[in-house]
PDB file of C-alpha atoms in Angstrom:
ATOM      1  CA  ASP A 285     -25.867  -9.054  -8.274  1.00 81.00           C
ATOM      2  CA  SER A 286     -23.413 -11.365  -6.186  1.00 82.00           C
ATOM      3  CA  GLY A 287     -25.367 -11.913  -3.238  1.00 91.00           C
ATOM      4  CA  VAL A 288     -24.114  -9.729  -0.633  1.00 96.00           C
ATOM      5  CA  THR A 289     -25.433  -6.658   0.031  1.00 96.00           C
ATOM      6  CA  GLN A 290     -23.481  -3.743   1.084  1.00 97.00           C
ATOM      7  CA  THR A 291     -25.447  -0.188   2.291  1.00 97.00           C
ATOM      8  CA  PRO A 292     -25.353   1.773   1.883  1.00 97.00           C
ATOM      9  CA  LYS A 293     -23.026   2.613  -1.514  1.00 96.00           C
ATOM     10  CA  HIS A 294     -21.897   6.201  -0.284  1.00 96.00           C
ATOM     11  CA  LEU A 295     -21.588   8.018   2.882  1.00 97.00           C
ATOM     12  CA  ILE A 296     -20.004  11.575   3.090  1.00 97.00           C
ATOM     13  CA  THR A 297     -19.799  12.507   6.441  1.00 97.00           C
ATOM     14  CA  ALA A 298     -18.145  14.513   9.095  1.00 98.00           C
ATOM     15  CA  THR A 299     -14.476  14.444  11.120  1.00 98.00           C
ATOM     16  CA  GLY A 300     -15.186  13.502  14.523  1.00 97.00           C
ATOM     17  CA  GLN A 301     -18.313  12.320  13.300  1.00 98.00           C
ATOM     18  CA  ARG A 302     -19.466   8.164  13.964  1.00 98.00           C
ATOM     19  CA  VAL A 303     -21.432   5.435  11.094  1.00 98.00           C
ATOM     20  CA  THR A 304     -22.467   2.676  10.221  1.00 98.00           C
ATOM     21  CA  LEU A 305     -21.880   0.269   7.111  1.00 98.00           C
ATOM     22  CA  ARG A 306     -24.065  -2.681   6.822  1.00 98.00           C
ATOM     23  CA  CYS A 307     -23.115  -6.351   5.420  1.00 98.00           C
ATOM     24  CA  SER A 308     -25.799  -8.708   4.474  1.00 98.00           C
ATOM     25  CA  PRO A 309     -24.461 -11.421   3.243  1.00 96.00           C
ATOM     26  CA  ARG A 310     -25.009 -14.689   0.623  1.00 95.00           C
ATOM     27  CA  SER A 311     -27.557 -17.251   1.363  1.00 94.00           C
ATOM     28  CA  GLY A 312     -26.290 -19.452   3.054  1.00 92.00           C
ATOM     29  CA  ASP A 313     -22.845 -18.375   3.676  1.00 93.00           C
ATOM     30  CA  LEU A 314     -21.936 -17.873   7.790  1.00 93.00           C
ATOM     31  CA  SER A 315     -18.245 -16.186   7.534  1.00 93.00           C
ATOM     32  CA  VAL A 316     -17.990 -12.642   7.289  1.00 95.00           C
ATOM     33  CA  TYR A 317     -15.278 -10.608   6.058  1.00 94.00           C
ATOM     34  CA  TRP A 318     -14.596  -6.457   6.278  1.00 96.00           C
ATOM     35  CA  TYR A 319     -12.244  -4.833   3.920  1.00 95.00           C
ATOM     36  CA  GLN A 320     -11.207  -1.622   3.888  1.00 95.00           C
ATOM     37  CA  GLN A 321      -9.666  -0.330  -0.168  1.00 93.00           C
ATOM     38  CA  SER A 322      -8.070   2.898   0.019  1.00 89.00           C
ATOM     39  CA  LEU A 323      -4.989   4.568  -3.302  1.00 81.00           C
ATOM     40  CA  ASP A 324      -2.017   4.207  -0.291  1.00 79.00           C
ATOM     41  CA  GLN A 325      -2.694   0.803   1.204  1.00 79.00           C
ATOM     42  CA  GLY A 326      -4.608  -0.877  -0.970  1.00 84.00           C
ATOM     43  CA  LEU A 327      -6.784  -4.624   0.213  1.00 89.00           C
ATOM     44  CA  GLN A 328      -6.532  -4.926   4.360  1.00 91.00           C
ATOM     45  CA  PHE A 329      -8.380  -7.348   6.414  1.00 91.00           C
ATOM     46  CA  LEU A 330     -10.080  -5.719   8.819  1.00 95.00           C
ATOM     47  CA  ILE A 331     -11.903  -8.590  10.709  1.00 94.00           C
ATOM     48  CA  GLN A 332     -13.444 -11.157   9.991  1.00 93.00           C
ATOM     49  CA  TYR A 333     -17.106 -13.314  12.198  1.00 94.00           C
ATOM     50  CA  TYR A 334     -17.765 -16.941  11.411  1.00 93.00           C
ATOM     51  CA  ASN A 335     -21.349 -17.365  12.953  1.00 93.00           C
ATOM     52  CA  GLY A 336     -21.392 -15.143  14.834  1.00 95.00           C
ATOM     53  CA  GLU A 337     -17.967 -15.371  16.656  1.00 94.00           C
ATOM     54  CA  GLU A 338     -15.524 -13.107  16.171  1.00 94.00           C
ATOM     55  CA  ARG A 339     -13.199 -15.497  14.250  1.00 91.00           C
ATOM     56  CA  ALA A 340      -9.942 -13.378  13.040  1.00 89.00           C
ATOM     57  CA  LYS A 341      -8.603  -9.789  13.210  1.00 91.00           C
ATOM     58  CA  GLY A 342      -6.107  -7.375  10.671  1.00 90.00           C
ATOM     59  CA  ASN A 343      -5.707  -4.019  10.526  1.00 83.00           C
ATOM     60  CA  ILE A 344      -8.398  -2.583  12.515  1.00 92.00           C
ATOM     61  CA  LEU A 345      -8.264   0.054  14.151  1.00 94.00           C
ATOM     62  CA  GLU A 346      -9.551   0.695  17.998  1.00 95.00           C
ATOM     63  CA  ARG A 347     -11.833   2.791  16.880  1.00 96.00           C
ATOM     64  CA  PHE A 348     -13.485   0.840  14.732  1.00 97.00           C
ATOM     65  CA  SER A 349     -15.479  -1.802  15.681  1.00 96.00           C
ATOM     66  CA  ALA A 350     -17.803  -4.869  14.454  1.00 97.00           C
ATOM     67  CA  GLN A 351     -20.548  -7.393  14.589  1.00 97.00           C
ATOM     68  CA  GLN A 352     -22.119  -9.796  13.827  1.00 98.00           C
ATOM     69  CA  PHE A 353     -26.413 -10.459  14.559  1.00 97.00           C
ATOM     70  CA  PRO A 354     -28.110 -13.313  15.468  1.00 96.00           C
ATOM     71  CA  ASP A 355     -29.860 -13.624  10.996  1.00 96.00           C
ATOM     72  CA  LEU A 356     -25.464 -13.284  10.499  1.00 96.00           C
ATOM     73  CA  HIS A 357     -26.291  -9.187   8.902  1.00 97.00           C
ATOM     74  CA  SER A 358     -22.608  -7.640  10.199  1.00 98.00           C
ATOM     75  CA  GLU A 359     -22.598  -4.371  10.936  1.00 98.00           C
ATOM     76  CA  LEU A 360     -19.077  -1.627  11.062  1.00 98.00           C
ATOM     77  CA  ASN A 361     -19.235   1.049  12.794  1.00 98.00           C
ATOM     78  CA  LEU A 362     -16.057   3.806  12.502  1.00 98.00           C
ATOM     79  CA  SER A 363     -16.043   6.190  14.517  1.00 97.00           C
ATOM     80  CA  SER A 364     -13.437  10.197  15.421  1.00 97.00           C
ATOM     81  CA  LEU A 365     -12.533   9.683  12.062  1.00 97.00           C
ATOM     82  CA  GLU A 366     -10.486  10.806  10.539  1.00 97.00           C
ATOM     83  CA  LEU A 367     -10.051  12.354   6.802  1.00 96.00           C
ATOM     84  CA  GLY A 368      -7.476   9.130   6.732  1.00 94.00           C
ATOM     85  CA  ASP A 369     -10.647   6.862   6.579  1.00 96.00           C
ATOM     86  CA  SER A 370     -11.628   7.998   3.886  1.00 96.00           C
ATOM     87  CA  ALA A 371     -12.329   4.662   1.266  1.00 96.00           C
ATOM     88  CA  LEU A 372     -13.337   1.718   0.554  1.00 96.00           C
ATOM     89  CA  TYR A 373     -15.095  -0.415   2.359  1.00 97.00           C
ATOM     90  CA  PHE A 374     -15.282  -3.614   1.241  1.00 96.00           C
ATOM     91  CA  CYS A 375     -17.612  -7.087   3.051  1.00 96.00           C
ATOM     92  CA  ALA A 376     -17.467  -9.979   2.085  1.00 95.00           C
ATOM     93  CA  SER A 377     -18.907 -13.752   2.503  1.00 94.00           C
ATOM     94  CA  SER A 378     -18.259 -16.861   2.554  1.00 92.00           C
ATOM     95  CA  ARG A 379     -19.495 -20.756   3.778  1.00 88.00           C
ATOM     96  CA  LYS A 380     -16.449 -21.561   5.499  1.00 81.00           C
ATOM     97  CA  ALA A 381     -14.696 -20.173   8.000  1.00 72.00           C
ATOM     98  CA  ALA A 382     -11.173 -21.246   5.996  1.00 71.00           C
ATOM     99  CA  GLY A 383      -9.563 -18.759   2.945  1.00 71.00           C
ATOM    100  CA  THR A 384      -9.802 -22.012   0.998  1.00 78.00           C
ATOM    101  CA  ASP A 385     -13.412 -21.516  -0.883  1.00 79.00           C
ATOM    102  CA  GLY A 386     -12.132 -17.780  -2.249  1.00 84.00           C
ATOM    103  CA  TYR A 387     -15.097 -14.607  -0.591  1.00 90.00           C
ATOM    104  CA  THR A 388     -18.330 -13.372  -2.347  1.00 92.00           C
ATOM    105  CA  PHE A 389     -17.890  -9.785  -2.819  1.00 94.00           C
ATOM    106  CA  GLY A 390     -20.347  -6.042  -2.504  1.00 95.00           C
ATOM    107  CA  SER A 391     -20.042  -3.186  -4.378  1.00 95.00           C
ATOM    108  CA  GLY A 392     -18.809  -2.521  -1.472  1.00 96.00           C
ATOM    109  CA  THR A 393     -19.164   1.764   0.381  1.00 97.00           C
ATOM    110  CA  ARG A 394     -17.796   4.564  -0.538  1.00 96.00           C
ATOM    111  CA  LEU A 395     -16.360   6.866   2.735  1.00 97.00           C
ATOM    112  CA  THR A 396     -15.429  10.163   2.851  1.00 97.00           C
ATOM    113  CA  VAL A 397     -14.901  11.840   5.355  1.00 97.00           C
ATOM    114  CA  VAL A 398     -14.360  15.572   4.732  1.00 97.00           C
TER     115      VAL A 398
ATOM    116  CA  ALA O 208       2.945 -16.039   7.489  1.00 79.00           C
ATOM    117  CA  GLN O 209       1.730 -15.359   4.392  1.00 84.00           C
ATOM    118  CA  SER O 210       1.809 -13.023   2.130  1.00 89.00           C
ATOM    119  CA  VAL O 211       1.435 -12.279  -2.474  1.00 93.00           C
ATOM    120  CA  THR O 212       2.910 -10.179  -4.624  1.00 95.00           C
ATOM    121  CA  GLN O 213       2.073  -8.883  -7.613  1.00 96.00           C
ATOM    122  CA  LEU O 214       5.030  -7.800  -9.554  1.00 93.00           C
ATOM    123  CA  GLY O 215       4.015  -4.527 -12.149  1.00 92.00           C
ATOM    124  CA  SER O 216       1.669  -1.972 -10.665  1.00 93.00           C
ATOM    125  CA  HIS O 217      -0.308  -1.320 -13.903  1.00 96.00           C
ATOM    126  CA  VAL O 218       0.223  -3.237 -17.474  1.00 97.00           C
ATOM    127  CA  SER O 219      -0.478  -2.137 -20.828  1.00 97.00           C
ATOM    128  CA  VAL O 220      -0.854  -4.418 -23.790  1.00 97.00           C
ATOM    129  CA  SER O 221      -2.876  -4.080 -27.054  1.00 97.00           C
ATOM    130  CA  GLU O 222      -6.218  -5.616 -27.374  1.00 97.00           C
ATOM    131  CA  GLY O 223      -5.591  -9.385 -29.393  1.00 97.00           C
ATOM    132  CA  ALA O 224      -1.922  -9.467 -27.824  1.00 97.00           C
ATOM    133  CA  LEU O 225      -1.480 -11.605 -24.063  1.00 97.00           C
ATOM    134  CA  VAL O 226      -1.982 -11.127 -20.993  1.00 98.00           C
ATOM    135  CA  LEU O 227       0.474 -12.081 -18.002  1.00 98.00           C
ATOM    136  CA  LEU O 228       0.000 -10.566 -14.817  1.00 98.00           C
ATOM    137  CA  ARG O 229       2.776 -12.465 -12.295  1.00 98.00           C
ATOM    138  CA  CYS O 230       1.797 -13.157  -8.526  1.00 97.00           C
ATOM    139  CA  ASN O 231       4.077 -14.614  -6.579  1.00 96.00           C
ATOM    140  CA  TYR O 232       2.987 -15.762  -2.725  1.00 94.00           C
ATOM    141  CA  SER O 233       5.034 -17.812   0.167  1.00 91.00           C
ATOM    142  CA  SER O 234       3.327 -18.805   2.351  1.00 85.00           C
ATOM    143  CA  SER O 235       4.788 -22.011   4.917  1.00 81.00           C
ATOM    144  CA  VAL O 236       1.734 -24.771   4.164  1.00 80.00           C
ATOM    145  CA  PRO O 237      -0.120 -25.590   0.641  1.00 80.00           C
ATOM    146  CA  PRO O 238      -1.790 -22.984  -0.591  1.00 86.00           C
ATOM    147  CA  TYR O 239      -5.071 -22.150  -1.335  1.00 90.00           C
ATOM    148  CA  LEU O 240      -4.725 -19.777  -4.516  1.00 93.00           C
ATOM    149  CA  PHE O 241      -6.826 -17.386  -6.647  1.00 94.00           C
ATOM    150  CA  TRP O 242      -7.380 -14.532  -9.527  1.00 97.00           C
ATOM    151  CA  TYR O 243      -9.949 -11.117  -8.328  1.00 96.00           C
ATOM    152  CA  VAL O 244     -10.963  -8.529 -10.993  1.00 97.00           C
ATOM    153  CA  GLN O 245     -12.238  -5.403  -9.993  1.00 95.00           C
ATOM    154  CA  TYR O 246     -13.633  -3.294 -12.385  1.00 93.00           C
ATOM    155  CA  PRO O 247     -14.425   0.430 -12.256  1.00 87.00           C
ATOM    156  CA  ASN O 248     -16.774   1.640  -9.285  1.00 82.00           C
ATOM    157  CA  GLN O 249     -17.368  -2.726  -8.789  1.00 87.00           C
ATOM    158  CA  GLY O 250     -16.646  -5.514  -5.391  1.00 90.00           C
ATOM    159  CA  LEU O 251     -14.384  -7.417  -6.856  1.00 93.00           C
ATOM    160  CA  GLN O 252     -15.132 -10.565  -9.249  1.00 94.00           C
ATOM    161  CA  LEU O 253     -13.502 -13.739  -8.611  1.00 93.00           C
ATOM    162  CA  LEU O 254     -12.072 -14.785 -11.385  1.00 95.00           C
ATOM    163  CA  LEU O 255     -10.528 -18.932 -10.339  1.00 94.00           C
ATOM    164  CA  LYS O 256      -9.054 -20.732  -8.221  1.00 92.00           C
ATOM    165  CA  TYR O 257      -6.590 -23.527  -7.465  1.00 91.00           C
ATOM    166  CA  THR O 258      -7.068 -25.655  -4.193  1.00 82.00           C
ATOM    167  CA  SER O 259      -4.516 -28.047  -4.991  1.00 77.00           C
ATOM    168  CA  ALA O 260      -6.798 -30.328  -7.589  1.00 75.00           C
ATOM    169  CA  ALA O 261      -4.859 -29.728 -10.474  1.00 84.00           C
ATOM    170  CA  THR O 262      -2.237 -26.709 -11.861  1.00 89.00           C
ATOM    171  CA  LEU O 263      -3.777 -24.996 -14.466  1.00 94.00           C
ATOM    172  CA  VAL O 264      -6.862 -23.511 -13.290  1.00 94.00           C
ATOM    173  CA  LYS O 265      -9.021 -23.085 -16.170  1.00 94.00           C
ATOM    174  CA  GLY O 266     -11.609 -18.896 -15.159  1.00 94.00           C
ATOM    175  CA  ILE O 267     -14.090 -16.742 -16.695  1.00 93.00           C
ATOM    176  CA  ASN O 268     -13.977 -14.561 -19.433  1.00 93.00           C
ATOM    177  CA  GLY O 269     -11.154 -16.569 -20.984  1.00 96.00           C
ATOM    178  CA  PHE O 270      -8.183 -16.627 -17.683  1.00 97.00           C
ATOM    179  CA  GLU O 271      -6.051 -19.110 -17.543  1.00 97.00           C
ATOM    180  CA  ALA O 272      -3.176 -19.809 -14.666  1.00 97.00           C
ATOM    181  CA  GLU O 273      -0.944 -21.979 -13.997  1.00 95.00           C
ATOM    182  CA  PHE O 274       0.952 -23.045  -9.827  1.00 94.00           C
ATOM    183  CA  LYS O 275       3.926 -23.545 -10.155  1.00 93.00           C
ATOM    184  CA  LYS O 276       5.409 -24.434  -7.615  1.00 91.00           C
ATOM    185  CA  SER O 277       8.826 -25.112  -7.366  1.00 92.00           C
ATOM    186  CA  GLU O 278       8.926 -21.149  -8.642  1.00 93.00           C
ATOM    187  CA  THR O 279       6.216 -19.688  -6.068  1.00 94.00           C
ATOM    188  CA  SER O 280       3.968 -18.606  -8.813  1.00 95.00           C
ATOM    189  CA  PHE O 281       0.744 -18.291  -9.646  1.00 96.00           C
ATOM    190  CA  HIS O 282       0.520 -15.931 -12.685  1.00 97.00           C
ATOM    191  CA  LEU O 283      -3.016 -15.082 -14.997  1.00 98.00           C
ATOM    192  CA  THR O 284      -2.995 -15.323 -18.450  1.00 98.00           C
ATOM    193  CA  LYS O 285      -5.159 -14.704 -21.448  1.00 98.00           C
ATOM    194  CA  PRO O 286      -4.303 -15.146 -25.115  1.00 97.00           C
ATOM    195  CA  SER O 287      -5.862 -12.256 -26.472  1.00 97.00           C
ATOM    196  CA  ALA O 288      -6.644  -9.029 -24.745  1.00 97.00           C
ATOM    197  CA  HIS O 289     -10.148  -7.555 -25.326  1.00 96.00           C
ATOM    198  CA  MET O 290     -10.657  -3.345 -24.438  1.00 96.00           C
ATOM    199  CA  SER O 291     -13.396  -5.269 -21.742  1.00 95.00           C
ATOM    200  CA  ASP O 292     -10.322  -7.234 -19.943  1.00 97.00           C
ATOM    201  CA  ALA O 293      -9.368  -3.367 -18.941  1.00 97.00           C
ATOM    202  CA  ALA O 294      -9.870  -4.092 -15.046  1.00 97.00           C
ATOM    203  CA  GLU O 295      -7.485  -4.621 -11.268  1.00 96.00           C
ATOM    204  CA  TYR O 296      -6.163  -7.608 -11.453  1.00 97.00           C
ATOM    205  CA  PHE O 297      -5.701  -9.397  -7.398  1.00 96.00           C
ATOM    206  CA  CYS O 298      -3.337 -12.636  -6.926  1.00 96.00           C
ATOM    207  CA  ALA O 299      -5.283 -13.558  -3.202  1.00 93.00           C
ATOM    208  CA  VAL O 300      -3.527 -16.314  -0.442  1.00 91.00           C
ATOM    209  CA  GLY O 301      -5.182 -18.447   2.257  1.00 85.00           C
ATOM    210  CA  ASN O 302      -5.616 -21.339   3.637  1.00 74.00           C
ATOM    211  CA  GLN O 303      -7.210 -23.572   6.463  1.00 70.00           C
ATOM    212  CA  GLY O 304      -7.341 -21.592   8.334  1.00 68.00           C
ATOM    213  CA  GLY O 305      -8.629 -18.167   7.698  1.00 70.00           C
ATOM    214  CA  LYS O 306      -8.549 -14.926   5.510  1.00 80.00           C
ATOM    215  CA  LEU O 307      -7.503 -14.150   2.565  1.00 87.00           C
ATOM    216  CA  ILE O 308      -4.308 -11.785   1.714  1.00 88.00           C
ATOM    217  CA  PHE O 309      -4.409 -10.109  -0.650  1.00 91.00           C
ATOM    218  CA  GLY O 310      -1.484  -8.873  -2.978  1.00 93.00           C
ATOM    219  CA  GLN O 311      -1.484  -5.086  -3.496  1.00 93.00           C
ATOM    220  CA  GLY O 312      -2.965  -5.253  -7.949  1.00 94.00           C
ATOM    221  CA  THR O 313      -2.449  -4.807 -11.354  1.00 96.00           C
ATOM    222  CA  GLU O 314      -3.800  -2.411 -13.219  1.00 96.00           C
ATOM    223  CA  LEU O 315      -4.475  -3.473 -16.990  1.00 97.00           C
ATOM    224  CA  SER O 316      -4.786  -1.088 -19.419  1.00 97.00           C
ATOM    225  CA  VAL O 317      -5.559  -2.584 -23.640  1.00 97.00           C
ATOM    226  CA  LYS O 318      -4.517  -0.282 -26.429  1.00 96.00           C
ATOM    227  CA  PRO O 319      -7.137  -1.152 -29.093  1.00 94.00           C
TER     228      PRO O 319
END
């Protein structure tokens, strides 16, 4: 157990729907990162939050949004889902905002859009 | 901007043979470098990291990596492969500014 908890582990939904993925960071970590992993795109950085504030944005679609709550857990919202959104979504956390210590990853949420 | 290139998307070795996974990076600032391993249906696990303290970094499971600034490389090695080493390996680069940038990954197969 890495200490980073992601729920749900699996999600199957239809095109056009909206889903929410949840992440609880490791105790003491203030930064949360979201990554999308697919066969053709590899690991793509989506967004980073640090202590409740958006810190960095990557290749995140406008249909996707995220937030980090006061208790530091984070949610990634995916709307108007398309077949191409099927992927593994990872959450990671770190103590600092900088990418100097590495991250601790959760086990991911596998999203299948049908 | 920073980037990472992993040479070879698939590497196959025999059990007991040397493992060498190649990673080259590009960075305009002193980099922080990482190797992660991903077993099937699991998240990424940190193998080792370079943070400028020593150029030869030892990690878990017998892996090590050497930072070579002149070659902008951070190759991962293990003297003797085990079947349990079969997994996908990712090299990543980071800096003081924020997020890690990951390479495309190298899938390691170990033949008996």
